[in-house]
Every structure is written in C-alpha cells, then in structure tokens.
C-alpha cells in the first residue's frame, strides 16, 4: 500500500486519496455544443468507424468491456450510443461510471533499474464508451477547428506529416547553420508536466471551442491502481490521463501559446509534446 501511495503521489500530483472507493459525483455542466453540432460530431457511421478502429481485445477499463463485445453487437448498440453520446455532448455531461479509471504502471524502456517511481509510466485505462466519444471529439477538433486555426508550425507532435524526426531535423539545421557561420548556438531544453484544467480550457477557448464537455471529462476522475492484491483510489485534480485519446491534442493546444509568444519575441522555439 505504501508503494501504491508513493507511485500515485509521484505521477498524479495533488490527487486526493480516498480511503473507500466511491464513484465521483456526476456533474452536468452548462449547455455547451447545441444539438446541431452534437449530431454533426456523432453519427451512426462515425461511431461504427471508431468501434472498428479498436483492437478486438485491447485492455479494458474498470468494467471489463472490451471492443470485441461492442463490435459484435454493433447493429443493436450503435443507435443507442448515438443518442447517448449526442445528449452528453449537448449538455456537457459525463456519466459518473465513465469517470472510473484503471491505472497500470508499466516499466519505461532502456532503464538500468526500476527502483524509483519515475522508472515506471502510468497508463490510464478508461471505458471504451468514453474512448469512443473522445475519438469523435478529437476528429471534430482536428477536421474543423484546427483547419480554421491550426497549431503553430513549430509544434511537431500528433500531426499528419510531422514527427520527432521533423523536430530533430529542424533543430539540427539551425545548429549547423550557426556553427558554419562561426556563431554560438545556445539551446535550452524544457520538460513540462501536469498542466491545470484551467489552462486547458483557456487554450480551447483561444481556438473557439466550447469546453464544458471536455472539462466534465477531465474533472473528478477516480483513478484506481492495484498491486499484489492491494488497491488505492485517488481523485485526480490536474493533468491529462496518459493513454487518453484527447490528451495529446489538449497538451498541444496548451503549449501552442508558449511557442507562438517565444517565436514572436525572436527566440526560436519548437515543441514535441511536453519537450520544448
């Protein structure tokens, strides 16, 4: 139990430990997307596409529902899921049972030892029903919102045609150019973590996104980790769940303003996820 407390305190900062496992209180935020937008995001074809995109026996969340069950019953389930998803989006609502998250700690690659908490990475396993909704919203943000107001070109993560290789290439070119001109190249490397919900909502607002449902998705998540028969549950109060469908894009939106401001001040900067 002490090991679980240490791992959770290290990776889920400011989380509140619960002595007894309880389902977080269900919240209903102010109306966000109207029904017209919700029905454009959620359609029968898109829900079917998302369900088919999951591996059949991908590790499930707390309730053991894995994609094969949803795919085999798609003709029966999808009409109901479309109505439920639309209602959730239109009203900024998230069922309390979807807030329960199973946290699994896996070893990081290329470590010489695994004695410290930072040698492990927490992966959050959520309900596949929630993951379906997240993927639908992610597709909407990328296809419509970011087409009108794209991310800064110096952001290289989770975008078509960009990768860690394009980030490294862009950086190396600038360093080599400075050295060829007998100048000094000074580099500062930053790694950031655990952004607040307010900063994510502010980033969404800057891109013209009404964020109530996304905030309802993040707030009050009940994360449960198990080790050798012992379990510990905490309520998460900041950051994005590692392994979450929306997490990478939300972080890119948050860091986008930093990249823009630095480049406007003639300080070249670029980002790849949380590395600046």
Coordinates of C-alpha atoms in Angstrom, one line a residue:
X1 CA 0.0 0.0 0.0
X2 CA 2.9 2.4 0.7
X3 CA 4.3 1.6 -2.7
X4 CA 1.0 2.4 -4.3
X5 CA 0.7 5.7 -2.4
X6 CA 4.3 6.6 -3.4
X7 CA 3.6 5.9 -7.1
X8 CA 0.3 7.7 -7.2
X9 CA 1.7 10.7 -5.3
X10 CA 4.6 11.0 -7.8
X11 CA 2.7 10.6 -11.0
X12 CA -0.7 12.1 -10.1
X13 CA 0.2 15.3 -8.3
X14 CA -2.3 17.0 -5.9
X15 CA -4.6 13.9 -6.2
X16 CA -6.9 13.2 -3.2
X17 CA -6.6 9.8 -1.6
X18 CA -9.9 8.0 -0.9
X19 CA -10.0 5.5 2.0
X20 CA -13.1 3.9 0.4
X21 CA -13.7 3.5 -3.3
X22 CA -16.7 5.7 -4.3
X23 CA -18.0 6.8 -7.6
X24 CA -17.3 10.6 -8.2
X25 CA -20.4 12.8 -8.1
X26 CA -22.0 13.1 -11.5
X27 CA -21.7 16.7 -12.9
X28 CA -23.8 18.4 -15.5
X29 CA -22.1 21.5 -16.8
X30 CA -23.8 24.3 -18.6
X31 CA -25.0 23.6 -22.1
X32 CA -22.0 23.6 -24.5
X33 CA -22.5 22.3 -28.0
X34 CA -26.0 22.6 -29.3
X35 CA -27.8 19.6 -30.7
X36 CA -26.9 20.5 -34.3
X37 CA -23.2 20.5 -33.6
X38 CA -23.6 17.3 -31.5
X39 CA -25.4 15.5 -34.2
X40 CA -22.7 16.5 -36.7
X41 CA -20.0 15.1 -34.4
X42 CA -21.8 11.9 -33.6
X43 CA -23.3 9.9 -36.5
X44 CA -24.0 6.2 -36.9
X45 CA -21.2 5.9 -39.5
X46 CA -18.6 7.6 -37.3
X47 CA -19.4 5.6 -34.2
X48 CA -19.1 2.4 -36.2
X49 CA -15.8 3.6 -37.6
X50 CA -14.4 4.4 -34.1
X51 CA -15.5 1.0 -32.7
X52 CA -13.9 -0.8 -35.7
X53 CA -10.7 1.1 -35.1
X54 CA -10.0 -0.5 -31.7
X55 CA -8.1 -3.8 -31.5
X56 CA -10.6 -6.6 -30.6
X57 CA -9.1 -7.5 -27.2
X58 CA -7.5 -4.2 -26.2
X59 CA -7.1 -3.9 -22.4
X60 CA -10.4 -2.7 -20.9
X61 CA -11.0 -0.3 -18.1
X62 CA -12.5 -0.9 -14.7
X63 CA -15.7 -2.6 -16.0
X64 CA -14.1 -5.2 -18.4
X65 CA -15.9 -4.1 -21.6
X66 CA -13.5 -4.7 -24.4
X67 CA -14.0 -3.7 -28.1
X68 CA -15.0 -7.2 -29.4
X69 CA -18.2 -7.0 -27.3
X70 CA -19.1 -3.7 -28.9
X71 CA -18.2 -4.7 -32.4
X72 CA -20.2 -8.0 -32.3
X73 CA -23.3 -6.1 -31.1
X74 CA -22.9 -3.0 -33.2
X75 CA -26.2 -3.3 -35.0
X76 CA -28.1 -3.3 -31.7
X77 CA -25.8 -0.9 -29.7
X78 CA -24.9 1.9 -32.1
X79 CA -28.3 3.5 -32.4
X80 CA -28.5 3.8 -28.6
X81 CA -24.9 5.0 -28.4
X82 CA -25.5 7.8 -30.9
X83 CA -28.4 9.1 -28.8
X84 CA -26.4 8.9 -25.5
X85 CA -23.3 10.5 -27.0
X86 CA -25.3 13.4 -28.5
X87 CA -27.0 14.1 -25.3
X88 CA -23.7 14.1 -23.3
X89 CA -22.1 16.5 -25.8
X90 CA -25.1 18.8 -26.0
X91 CA -25.4 19.1 -22.2
X92 CA -21.8 19.0 -21.1
X93 CA -22.4 15.8 -19.2
X94 CA -20.4 12.7 -18.4
X95 CA -21.9 9.6 -16.7
X96 CA -20.3 9.1 -13.3
X97 CA -19.4 5.4 -14.1
X98 CA -17.3 6.6 -17.0
X99 CA -15.1 8.6 -14.6
X100 CA -13.6 5.4 -13.1
X101 CA -10.1 4.9 -14.5
X102 CA -7.8 1.8 -14.1
X103 CA -4.2 2.9 -13.7
X104 CA -1.5 0.4 -14.7
X105 CA 2.2 1.1 -14.1
X106 CA 4.5 -0.2 -16.8
X107 CA 8.3 -0.1 -16.9
X108 CA 9.9 2.5 -19.1
X109 CA 12.3 1.2 -21.8
X110 CA 16.1 1.4 -21.6
X111 CA 16.3 1.8 -17.8
X112 CA 19.1 0.2 -16.0
X113 CA 17.0 -0.3 -12.9
X114 CA 13.4 0.0 -11.7
X115 CA 13.8 1.1 -8.1
X116 CA 12.3 4.6 -8.4
X117 CA 8.8 5.8 -9.2
X118 CA 10.0 7.7 -12.3
X119 CA 11.2 4.4 -13.8
X120 CA 7.6 3.5 -14.3
X121 CA 4.9 5.1 -16.5
X122 CA 1.2 5.2 -15.5
X123 CA -1.2 4.2 -18.3
X124 CA -4.9 5.1 -17.8
X125 CA -7.4 2.5 -19.0
X126 CA -10.8 4.1 -19.4
X127 CA -14.2 2.9 -20.6
X128 CA -14.3 2.2 -24.3
X129 CA -17.6 4.0 -24.5
X130 CA -15.8 7.1 -23.2
X131 CA -12.8 6.5 -25.6
X132 CA -15.3 6.4 -28.5
X133 CA -16.6 9.8 -27.5
X134 CA -13.1 11.2 -27.1
X135 CA -12.1 9.9 -30.6
X136 CA -15.2 11.5 -32.1
X137 CA -14.4 14.9 -30.4
X138 CA -10.7 14.6 -31.4
X139 CA -11.7 14.1 -35.1
X140 CA -14.0 17.1 -34.9
X141 CA -11.3 19.3 -33.4
X142 CA -8.7 18.3 -36.0
X143 CA -11.0 18.4 -39.1
X144 CA -12.9 21.6 -38.3
X145 CA -11.4 23.6 -35.5
X146 CA -7.7 23.2 -36.4
X147 CA -8.4 23.7 -40.1
X148 CA -9.6 27.2 -39.3
X149 CA -6.9 28.0 -36.7
X150 CA -4.0 25.5 -37.0
X151 CA -1.3 24.8 -34.4
X152 CA 1.9 26.7 -34.6
X153 CA 4.2 25.2 -37.3
X154 CA 6.9 24.6 -34.7
X155 CA 4.8 22.0 -32.9
X156 CA 5.7 18.6 -34.3
X157 CA 3.6 16.2 -32.2
X158 CA 0.5 14.3 -33.3
X159 CA 0.0 15.9 -36.6
X160 CA 0.0 14.4 -40.1
X161 CA 3.4 14.7 -41.8
X162 CA 5.2 15.7 -38.6
X163 CA 7.1 13.6 -36.1
X164 CA 10.1 13.6 -33.7
X165 CA 12.3 13.2 -36.9
X166 CA 11.0 16.5 -38.4
X167 CA 11.6 18.2 -35.0
X168 CA 15.2 16.9 -34.8
X169 CA 15.9 17.8 -38.4
X170 CA 14.6 21.4 -37.9
X171 CA 16.8 21.8 -34.8
X172 CA 19.9 20.3 -36.3
X173 CA 19.7 22.5 -39.4
X174 CA 19.7 25.6 -37.2
X175 CA 22.6 24.5 -35.1
X176 CA 24.7 23.5 -38.1
X177 CA 23.9 26.9 -39.8
X178 CA 25.1 28.7 -36.7
X179 CA 28.3 26.7 -36.5
X180 CA 29.0 27.1 -40.2
X181 CA 28.8 30.9 -39.7
X182 CA 31.2 30.7 -36.6
X183 CA 28.4 31.8 -34.3
X184 CA 27.4 30.5 -30.9
X185 CA 24.3 28.2 -30.7
X186 CA 22.7 28.3 -27.2
X187 CA 20.0 25.8 -26.5
X188 CA 17.6 25.5 -23.6
X189 CA 15.6 22.3 -23.1
X190 CA 12.5 22.1 -21.1
X191 CA 10.2 19.2 -20.0
X192 CA 6.8 20.1 -18.5
X193 CA 4.1 18.1 -16.8
X194 CA 0.8 18.2 -15.0
X195 CA -1.0 21.2 -16.6
X196 CA -4.1 22.5 -14.9
X197 CA -7.6 22.1 -16.2
X198 CA -8.0 25.9 -16.3
X199 CA -5.0 26.2 -18.7
X200 CA -6.5 23.5 -21.0
X201 CA -9.9 25.2 -21.0
X202 CA -8.2 28.6 -21.8
X203 CA -6.4 27.0 -24.7
X204 CA -9.6 25.6 -26.1
X205 CA -11.3 29.0 -25.7
X206 CA -8.5 30.6 -27.7
X207 CA -9.3 28.2 -30.5
X208 CA -13.0 29.0 -30.3
X209 CA -14.0 25.7 -28.7
X210 CA -16.7 25.5 -26.0
X211 CA -15.0 23.3 -23.5
X212 CA -17.7 22.2 -20.9
X213 CA -17.9 18.6 -22.0
X214 CA -14.1 18.3 -22.2
X215 CA -13.8 19.7 -18.7
X216 CA -16.5 17.4 -17.4
X217 CA -14.4 14.5 -18.9
X218 CA -11.3 15.6 -17.0
X219 CA -12.7 16.7 -13.6
X220 CA -13.3 14.3 -10.8
X221 CA -11.8 11.2 -12.4
X222 CA -11.4 8.3 -9.9
X223 CA -8.1 6.6 -10.6
X224 CA -7.6 3.1 -9.1
X225 CA -4.3 1.2 -9.0
X226 CA -3.8 -2.3 -7.8
X227 CA -0.6 -4.1 -6.6
X228 CA -0.3 -7.6 -5.2
X229 CA -3.9 -7.6 -4.1
X230 CA -3.9 -4.1 -2.6
X231 CA -5.8 -1.2 -4.2
X232 CA -5.7 2.5 -3.8
X233 CA -8.1 5.1 -5.3
X234 CA -7.5 8.8 -5.8
X235 CA -9.5 11.7 -7.3
X236 CA -7.3 13.3 -10.0
X237 CA -7.2 17.1 -9.9
X238 CA -4.9 18.1 -12.7
X239 CA -3.2 16.9 -15.9
X240 CA -4.3 14.6 -18.7
X241 CA -4.5 10.8 -18.3
X242 CA -1.6 9.1 -20.1
X243 CA -3.2 6.9 -22.7
X244 CA -6.2 9.2 -23.1
X245 CA -7.4 9.8 -26.7
X246 CA -7.8 13.6 -26.2
X247 CA -4.7 14.1 -24.0
X248 CA -2.1 14.7 -26.8
X249 CA -4.2 17.3 -28.6
X250 CA -5.1 19.1 -25.4
X251 CA -1.5 19.4 -24.4
X252 CA -0.6 20.7 -27.9
X253 CA -3.2 23.4 -27.6
X254 CA -1.9 24.4 -24.2
X255 CA 1.8 24.7 -25.3
X256 CA 0.9 26.4 -28.6
X257 CA 0.7 29.8 -27.0
X258 CA 4.1 29.5 -25.4
X259 CA 5.6 28.5 -28.8
X260 CA 3.9 31.4 -30.5
X261 CA 5.0 34.0 -27.9
X262 CA 8.6 32.9 -27.9
X263 CA 8.9 32.9 -31.7
X264 CA 7.2 36.4 -31.8
X265 CA 10.0 37.6 -29.5
X266 CA 12.7 36.3 -31.9
X267 CA 13.5 33.4 -29.7
X268 CA 13.3 30.3 -31.9
X269 CA 11.4 27.6 -30.2
X270 CA 9.9 24.3 -31.1
X271 CA 8.0 21.6 -29.3
X272 CA 7.3 17.9 -29.4
X273 CA 4.6 17.1 -26.9
X274 CA 5.9 18.2 -23.5
X275 CA 9.5 18.7 -24.6
X276 CA 10.4 22.3 -25.6

